[in-house]
XYZ file of N, CA and C in Angstrom:
315
model
N -11.612 16.413 50.954
C -10.198 17.159 50.779
C -10.175 18.728 50.288
N -9.418 19.266 50.686
C -9.773 20.625 50.661
C -8.951 21.156 49.311
N -9.014 22.161 48.792
C -8.108 22.624 47.858
C -6.969 22.554 47.449
N -6.264 23.253 48.735
C -5.011 23.234 48.892
C -4.270 21.872 48.921
N -5.096 20.633 49.694
C -4.382 19.482 49.679
C -4.636 18.868 48.216
N -5.506 19.223 47.708
C -5.931 18.601 46.393
C -4.996 19.159 45.390
N -4.347 20.370 45.460
C -3.288 20.926 44.433
C -1.789 20.165 45.057
N -1.668 20.061 46.293
C -0.565 19.345 46.680
C -0.576 17.744 46.161
N -1.668 17.224 46.243
C -1.574 15.900 45.844
C -1.428 15.628 44.258
N -2.005 16.374 43.830
C -1.719 16.442 42.389
C -0.436 16.822 41.923
N 0.293 17.859 42.417
C 1.818 18.223 42.268
C 2.651 16.889 42.582
N 2.537 16.193 43.719
C 2.972 15.093 44.040
C 3.013 13.956 43.336
N 1.721 13.733 42.654
C 1.690 12.871 41.685
C 2.466 12.936 40.422
N 2.411 14.267 39.929
C 3.080 14.505 38.490
C 4.475 14.310 39.014
N 5.104 14.724 39.944
C 6.582 14.487 40.464
C 6.987 13.116 40.555
N 5.886 12.412 41.212
C 6.404 10.896 41.221
C 6.057 10.193 39.658
N 5.506 10.766 38.840
C 5.103 10.171 37.687
C 6.467 10.732 36.778
N 6.814 12.011 37.013
C 7.980 12.757 35.888
C 9.287 12.271 36.600
N 9.596 12.193 37.776
C 11.071 11.744 38.033
C 11.758 10.585 37.401
N 10.724 9.497 37.656
C 11.381 8.112 37.275
C 11.705 8.428 35.791
N 11.072 8.997 35.094
C 11.059 8.996 33.258
C 12.327 10.022 33.128
N 12.512 10.965 33.969
C 13.298 12.145 33.550
C 14.616 11.909 34.159
N 14.879 11.239 35.360
C 16.418 11.185 35.606
C 17.277 10.100 34.997
N 16.738 8.890 34.548
C 17.375 8.222 33.443
C 17.706 9.075 32.131
N 16.912 9.779 31.763
C 17.171 10.650 30.409
C 18.318 11.592 30.744
N 18.352 12.135 31.858
C 19.379 13.180 32.131
C 20.638 12.473 32.417
N 20.665 11.461 33.102
C 21.857 10.835 33.378
C 22.552 10.236 32.232
N 21.969 9.438 31.365
C 22.252 8.696 30.244
C 22.503 9.662 29.111
N 21.977 10.862 28.997
C 21.995 11.701 27.839
C 23.505 11.850 27.242
N 24.502 11.911 27.979
C 25.719 11.943 27.241
C 26.616 10.907 27.738
N 25.964 9.725 27.912
C 26.759 8.537 28.369
C 26.807 7.670 26.833
N 27.675 6.936 26.901
C 27.680 5.892 25.537
C 27.166 4.496 26.132
N 26.137 4.049 25.987
C 25.836 2.648 26.321
C 26.395 1.511 25.552
N 26.895 0.417 26.214
C 27.448 -0.687 25.552
C 26.312 -1.365 24.313
N 26.906 -1.765 23.238
C 25.865 -2.203 21.974
C 25.047 -3.277 22.618
N 25.398 -4.020 23.408
C 24.463 -5.165 23.871
C 23.444 -4.588 24.801
N 23.426 -3.629 25.565
C 22.455 -2.969 26.314
C 21.483 -2.307 25.289
N 22.138 -1.648 24.419
C 21.200 -1.004 23.503
C 20.390 -2.189 22.872
N 21.096 -2.910 22.047
C 20.350 -3.912 21.409
C 19.177 -4.765 22.562
N 19.377 -4.927 23.809
C 18.557 -5.589 24.870
C 17.414 -4.586 25.092
N 17.624 -3.190 25.171
C 16.629 -2.419 25.321
C 15.938 -2.256 23.981
N 16.343 -2.526 23.081
C 15.305 -2.384 21.622
C 14.445 -3.407 21.605
N 14.564 -4.620 22.349
C 13.610 -5.659 22.487
C 12.410 -5.284 23.498
N 12.426 -4.288 24.276
C 11.431 -4.109 25.278
C 9.995 -3.740 24.349
N 9.917 -2.747 23.556
C 8.672 -2.411 22.868
C 7.942 -3.686 22.259
N 8.578 -4.493 21.842
C 8.267 -6.032 21.118
C 7.606 -6.967 22.341
N 8.574 -6.841 23.438
C 7.980 -7.613 24.515
C 6.520 -7.216 25.030
N 6.520 -6.044 25.105
C 5.247 -5.256 25.777
C 4.142 -5.292 24.760
N 4.357 -5.194 23.605
C 3.133 -5.622 22.570
C 2.622 -6.828 22.643
N 3.887 -7.873 22.575
C 3.570 -9.202 22.527
C 2.711 -9.489 23.913
N 3.022 -8.990 24.952
C 2.353 -9.266 26.195
C 0.940 -8.856 26.333
N 0.600 -7.526 25.482
C -0.784 -7.182 25.278
C -1.434 -7.942 24.307
N -1.041 -8.350 23.313
C -1.790 -8.961 22.261
C -1.911 -10.454 22.367
N -1.134 -11.202 22.981
C -1.021 -12.673 23.045
C -2.474 -12.985 23.819
N -2.842 -12.321 24.863
C -4.085 -12.881 25.460
C -5.388 -12.631 24.757
N -5.304 -11.407 24.052
C -6.453 -11.444 23.232
C -6.439 -12.072 21.746
N -5.419 -12.586 21.526
C -5.406 -13.385 20.215
C -5.665 -14.663 20.627
N -5.031 -15.347 21.758
C -4.997 -16.844 21.983
C -6.256 -17.183 23.163
N -6.398 -16.399 23.916
C -7.017 -16.776 25.202
C -8.567 -16.641 24.982
N -9.337 -17.667 25.106
C -10.829 -17.612 24.915
C -11.201 -17.961 26.364
N -11.962 -16.954 26.958
C -12.151 -17.198 28.578
C -11.017 -17.599 29.288
N -11.007 -18.784 29.654
C -9.829 -19.152 30.624
C -9.118 -20.396 29.926
N -9.186 -20.617 28.478
C -8.486 -21.580 27.990
C -7.532 -21.098 26.633
N -6.672 -21.560 26.201
C -6.089 -21.369 25.342
C -6.855 -21.943 24.023
N -6.982 -20.896 23.224
C -7.723 -21.357 21.583
C -7.403 -20.887 20.320
N -7.224 -21.624 19.352
C -6.771 -20.892 18.194
C -7.892 -20.874 16.938
N -9.314 -20.797 17.538
C -10.305 -20.421 16.928
C -10.875 -19.191 16.991
N -10.504 -18.355 17.715
C -10.898 -16.903 17.777
C -10.908 -15.996 16.533
N -11.783 -15.165 16.284
C -11.870 -14.716 14.979
C -10.488 -13.655 14.963
N -10.262 -13.061 16.351
C -9.174 -11.971 16.382
C -7.766 -12.737 15.694
N -7.607 -14.177 16.155
C -6.258 -14.754 15.854
C -5.991 -14.826 14.313
N -7.188 -15.303 13.657
C -7.164 -15.289 12.183
C -7.412 -14.068 11.293
N -7.566 -13.086 12.058
C -7.401 -11.700 11.247
C -6.191 -11.059 11.376
N -5.635 -11.479 12.613
C -4.186 -11.107 12.781
C -3.298 -11.617 11.807
N -3.253 -12.998 11.377
C -2.514 -13.680 10.557
C -2.244 -13.094 9.339
N -3.305 -12.603 8.251
C -2.816 -11.733 7.028
C -2.639 -10.302 7.303
N -2.944 -9.950 8.563
C -2.681 -8.213 8.735
C -1.059 -8.423 9.318
N -0.476 -9.573 9.995
C 0.929 -9.609 10.018
C 1.486 -9.784 8.851
N 1.298 -10.742 7.979
C 1.931 -10.696 6.522
C 2.137 -9.516 5.878
N 0.984 -8.713 5.855
C 0.883 -7.549 5.250
C 1.798 -6.603 5.997
N 2.174 -6.442 7.266
C 2.908 -5.838 7.867
C 4.391 -5.943 7.628
N 4.499 -7.340 7.920
C 5.817 -7.852 7.197
C 6.270 -7.281 5.876
N 5.540 -7.478 4.886
C 5.772 -7.186 3.566
C 6.015 -5.741 3.173
N 5.240 -4.949 3.685
C 5.183 -3.597 3.424
C 5.943 -2.606 4.528
N 5.903 -2.994 5.754
C 6.390 -2.466 7.053
C 5.583 -0.792 7.097
N 4.476 -0.963 6.493
C 3.552 0.326 6.588
C 2.581 -0.065 7.868
N 2.883 1.252 8.872
C 1.760 1.110 9.872
C 0.674 1.421 9.786
N 0.310 2.635 8.963
C -1.054 3.094 8.527
C -1.709 2.119 7.789
N -0.954 1.276 6.632
C -1.669 0.310 5.825
C -1.990 -1.046 6.532
N -0.996 -1.263 7.633
C -1.245 -2.357 8.440
C -2.528 -2.271 9.196
N -2.677 -0.928 9.948
C -4.044 -0.723 10.712
C -5.331 -0.816 9.988
N -5.230 -0.058 8.529
C -6.100 -0.224 7.679
C -6.665 -1.696 7.161
N -5.342 -2.480 6.942
C -5.997 -3.942 6.489
C -6.657 -4.646 7.444
N -5.942 -4.332 8.792
C -6.408 -4.993 10.127
C -7.902 -4.612 10.313
N -8.399 -3.522 10.165
C -9.743 -3.024 10.485
C -10.556 -3.379 9.560
N -10.091 -3.544 8.083
C -10.889 -4.053 7.171
C -11.288 -5.514 7.215
N -10.266 -6.319 7.329
C -10.365 -7.652 7.656
C -11.415 -7.809 8.872
N -11.029 -7.498 9.847
C -12.019 -7.379 11.224
C -13.763 -6.992 10.697
N -13.756 -6.070 10.065
C -14.899 -5.512 9.698
C -15.661 -6.592 8.704
N -14.647 -7.274 7.809
C -15.509 -8.214 6.932
C -15.639 -9.589 7.482
N -14.899 -9.846 8.479
C -15.530 -11.170 9.254
C -16.644 -11.099 9.983
N -16.623 -9.743 10.584
C -17.849 -9.460 11.393
C -19.036 -9.270 10.285
N -18.961 -8.930 9.067
C -20.230 -9.015 8.261
C -20.609 -10.252 7.848
N -19.354 -11.174 8.018
C -19.741 -12.557 7.289
C -20.458 -13.379 8.610
N -20.533 -12.955 9.644
C -20.843 -13.629 10.889
C -22.477 -13.713 10.844
């Protein structure tokens, strides 16, 4: 691949990545969305995080398992997060608990 082709490919990839994010922002910036849509859109980050965490917490190999260390560390970490609403504190508590469980093994 020549240098001009590489630059053209790089620019095209940037445009293809940037446009789908930019167009809705520009279009919806001055529009008022219905409250039901705003409520529905607020659930998307939670759904994405859940879909990323669930396999790591509940799946051991190819089967469902509630005996994974990650699952048991996540429970007190979740309780701490719900009580304090502190992202940094939750991160520290989770890391500390994971480290302690690793030391006990």
